[in-house]
Structure formats: C-alpha cells, structure tokens
C-alpha atoms as a printed R data frame, in Angstrom:
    type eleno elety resid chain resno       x      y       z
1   ATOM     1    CA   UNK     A     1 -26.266 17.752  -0.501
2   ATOM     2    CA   UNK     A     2 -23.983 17.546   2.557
3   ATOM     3    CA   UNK     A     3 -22.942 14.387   3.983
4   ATOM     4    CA   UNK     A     4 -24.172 15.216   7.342
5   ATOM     5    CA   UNK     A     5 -27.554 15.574   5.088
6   ATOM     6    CA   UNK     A     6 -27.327 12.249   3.845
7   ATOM     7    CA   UNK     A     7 -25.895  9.929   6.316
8   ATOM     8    CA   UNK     A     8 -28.118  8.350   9.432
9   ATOM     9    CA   UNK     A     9 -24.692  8.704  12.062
10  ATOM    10    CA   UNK     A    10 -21.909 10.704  11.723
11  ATOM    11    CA   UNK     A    11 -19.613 10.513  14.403
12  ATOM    12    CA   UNK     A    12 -15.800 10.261  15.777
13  ATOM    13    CA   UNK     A    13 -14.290  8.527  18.340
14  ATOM    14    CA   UNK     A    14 -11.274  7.201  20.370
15  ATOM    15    CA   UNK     A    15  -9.536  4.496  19.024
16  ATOM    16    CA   UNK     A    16  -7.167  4.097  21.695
17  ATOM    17    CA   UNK     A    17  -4.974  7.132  23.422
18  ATOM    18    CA   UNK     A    18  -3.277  7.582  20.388
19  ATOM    19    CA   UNK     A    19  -5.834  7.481  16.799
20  ATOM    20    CA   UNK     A    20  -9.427  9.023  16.566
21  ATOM    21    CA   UNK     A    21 -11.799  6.794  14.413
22  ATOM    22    CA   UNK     A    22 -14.689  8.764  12.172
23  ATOM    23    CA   UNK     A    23 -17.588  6.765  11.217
24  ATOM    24    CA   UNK     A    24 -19.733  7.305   9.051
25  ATOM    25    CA   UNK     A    25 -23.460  5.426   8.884
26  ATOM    26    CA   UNK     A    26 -26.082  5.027   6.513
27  ATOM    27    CA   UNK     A    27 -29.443  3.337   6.406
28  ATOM    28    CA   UNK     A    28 -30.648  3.594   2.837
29  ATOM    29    CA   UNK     A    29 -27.973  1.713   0.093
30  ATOM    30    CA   UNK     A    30 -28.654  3.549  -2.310
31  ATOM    31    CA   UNK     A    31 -27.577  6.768  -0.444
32  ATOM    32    CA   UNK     A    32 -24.423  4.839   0.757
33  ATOM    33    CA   UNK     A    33 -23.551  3.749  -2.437
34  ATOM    34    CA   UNK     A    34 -24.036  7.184  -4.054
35  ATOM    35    CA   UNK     A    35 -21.261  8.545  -1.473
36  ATOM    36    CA   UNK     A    36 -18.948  5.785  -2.412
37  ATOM    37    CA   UNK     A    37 -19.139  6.763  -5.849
38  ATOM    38    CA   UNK     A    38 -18.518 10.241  -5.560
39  ATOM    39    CA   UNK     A    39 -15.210  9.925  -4.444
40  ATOM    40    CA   UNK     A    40 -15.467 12.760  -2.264
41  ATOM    41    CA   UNK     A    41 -14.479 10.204   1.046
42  ATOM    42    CA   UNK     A    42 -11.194  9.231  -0.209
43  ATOM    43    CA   UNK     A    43  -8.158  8.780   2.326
44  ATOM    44    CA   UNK     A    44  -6.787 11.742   0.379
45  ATOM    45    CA   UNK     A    45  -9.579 14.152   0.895
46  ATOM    46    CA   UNK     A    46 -10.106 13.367   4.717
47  ATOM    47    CA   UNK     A    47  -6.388 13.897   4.993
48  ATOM    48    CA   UNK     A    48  -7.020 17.432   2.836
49  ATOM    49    CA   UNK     A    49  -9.647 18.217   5.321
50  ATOM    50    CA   UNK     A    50  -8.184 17.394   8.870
51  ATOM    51    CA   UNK     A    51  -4.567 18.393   8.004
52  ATOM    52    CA   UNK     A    52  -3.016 14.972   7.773
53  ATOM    53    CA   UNK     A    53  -0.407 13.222   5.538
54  ATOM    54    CA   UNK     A    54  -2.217 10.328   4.141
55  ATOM    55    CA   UNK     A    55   0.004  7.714   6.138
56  ATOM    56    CA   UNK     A    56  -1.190  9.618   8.978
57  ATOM    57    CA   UNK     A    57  -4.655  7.637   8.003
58  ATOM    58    CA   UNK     A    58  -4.187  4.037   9.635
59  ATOM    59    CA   UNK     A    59  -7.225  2.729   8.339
60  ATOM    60    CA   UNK     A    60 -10.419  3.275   5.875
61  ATOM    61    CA   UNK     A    61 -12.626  0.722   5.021
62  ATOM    62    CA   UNK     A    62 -15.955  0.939   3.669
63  ATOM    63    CA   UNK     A    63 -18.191 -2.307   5.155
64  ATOM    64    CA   UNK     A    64 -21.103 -2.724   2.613
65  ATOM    65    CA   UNK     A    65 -22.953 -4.945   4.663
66  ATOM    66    CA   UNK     A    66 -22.977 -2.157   7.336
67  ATOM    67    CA   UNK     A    67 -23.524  0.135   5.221
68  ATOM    68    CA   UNK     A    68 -20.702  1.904   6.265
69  ATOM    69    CA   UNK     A    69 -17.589  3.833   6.065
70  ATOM    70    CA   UNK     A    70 -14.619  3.606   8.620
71  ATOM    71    CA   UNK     A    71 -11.734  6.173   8.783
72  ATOM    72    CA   UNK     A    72  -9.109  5.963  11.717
73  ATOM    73    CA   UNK     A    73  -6.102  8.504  12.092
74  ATOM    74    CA   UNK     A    74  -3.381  9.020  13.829
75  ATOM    75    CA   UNK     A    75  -4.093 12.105  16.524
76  ATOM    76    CA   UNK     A    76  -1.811 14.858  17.035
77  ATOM    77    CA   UNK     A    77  -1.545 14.725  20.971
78  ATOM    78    CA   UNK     A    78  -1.877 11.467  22.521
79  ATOM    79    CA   UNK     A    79  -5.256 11.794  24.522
80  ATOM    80    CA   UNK     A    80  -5.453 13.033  28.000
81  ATOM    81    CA   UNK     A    81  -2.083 14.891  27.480
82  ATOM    82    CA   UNK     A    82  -0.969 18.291  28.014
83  ATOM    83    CA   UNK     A    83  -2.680 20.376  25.123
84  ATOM    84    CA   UNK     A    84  -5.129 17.393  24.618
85  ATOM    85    CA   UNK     A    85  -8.049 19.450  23.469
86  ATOM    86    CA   UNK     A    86 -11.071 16.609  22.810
87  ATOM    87    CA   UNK     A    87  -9.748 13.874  25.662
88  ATOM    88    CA   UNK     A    88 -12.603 11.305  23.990
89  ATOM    89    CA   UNK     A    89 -12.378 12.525  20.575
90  ATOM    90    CA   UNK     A    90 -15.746 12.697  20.537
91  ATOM    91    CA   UNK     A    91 -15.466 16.275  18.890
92  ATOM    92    CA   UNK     A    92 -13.446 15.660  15.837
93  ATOM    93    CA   UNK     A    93 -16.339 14.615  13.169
94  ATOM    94    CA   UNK     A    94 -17.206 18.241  12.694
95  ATOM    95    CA   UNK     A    95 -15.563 18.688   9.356
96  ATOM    96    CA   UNK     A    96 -16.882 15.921   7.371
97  ATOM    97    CA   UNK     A    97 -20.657 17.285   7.646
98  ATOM    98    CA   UNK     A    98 -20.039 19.777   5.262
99  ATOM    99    CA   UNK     A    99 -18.705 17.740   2.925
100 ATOM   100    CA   UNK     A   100 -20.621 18.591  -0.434
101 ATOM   101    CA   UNK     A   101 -21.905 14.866  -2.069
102 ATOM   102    CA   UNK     A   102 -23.044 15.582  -6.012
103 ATOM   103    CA   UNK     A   103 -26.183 14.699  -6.726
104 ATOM   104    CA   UNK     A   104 -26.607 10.955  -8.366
105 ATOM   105    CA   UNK     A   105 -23.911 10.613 -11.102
C-alpha cells in the first residue's frame, strides 16, 4: 500500500521562513508501527525523494505516543522570496503519498 493509503494526516508545513516540516499521522499503532519497520521513511530516503543531502534534513523524529513521524528540512528559497514557489509550504507533502509501504513483514 501507499503511505498516503495508510496514514490518517499527511501533510507539510512551514517551519519558519527558512525549513518546511512534513508530518506524518496515524491513528491505528499497528499501522504506525508497520511503517516504522519498513524502513521506507528513513532520513535517507526522504532526502532521495525531495532532492536533499541528508544534512539538509534538520530533524526526524518519530513520537510513538503520537503516533507519529516528524521530518523538517532545510528549503531551497527562503519563503516569501523571489522564486518562492509554495510561500506556506503547505504544498510540499506531495511526494511522500506514493511512497510504496510492504505489506506486514
């Protein structure tokens, strides 16, 4: 399944004019745990996918409690700046829903 399939919110975000945060929301554990596992939301694959050096990635954190995974990145254009293309970053979770997520391992 895709991970837009399988998580409850999947969304990005500003985190200040000069990072994007992607979060990414679950409400069943089992589901959130079977994510973790796959290891196809590493720091490594969302820098794969969004065209980033890994350093670029200034945080990931995955809150169990919450069930929920936290990725923030450094943006390309500081926001509201000439050639600033998503001024919220609202725009930028796109490429994690197609994500493929292996069935239970």
């Amino acid at each position: 399944m895709k991970l837009y399939e399988l998580s409850h919110v999947l969304r990005s975000k500003n985190s200040g004019p000069f990072a994007v945060t992607l979060d990414i929301l679950f409400d069943d554990p089992a589901v959130y745990e079977r994510v973790k596992r796959s290891g196809k939301v590493t720091p490594e694959n969302i820098a794969r996918l969004y065209g980033l050096k890994v350093e670029e990635i200034t945080d990931f954190a995955a809150y169990d409690p919450g069930l929920g995974i936290k990725i923030t990145y450094l943006r390309k254009t500081a926001s509201g700046t000439v050639g600033d293309r998503d001024v919220y970053g609202a725009q930028q979770h796109a490429p994690l829903m197609n994500i493929e997520i292996p069935d239970e391992l």
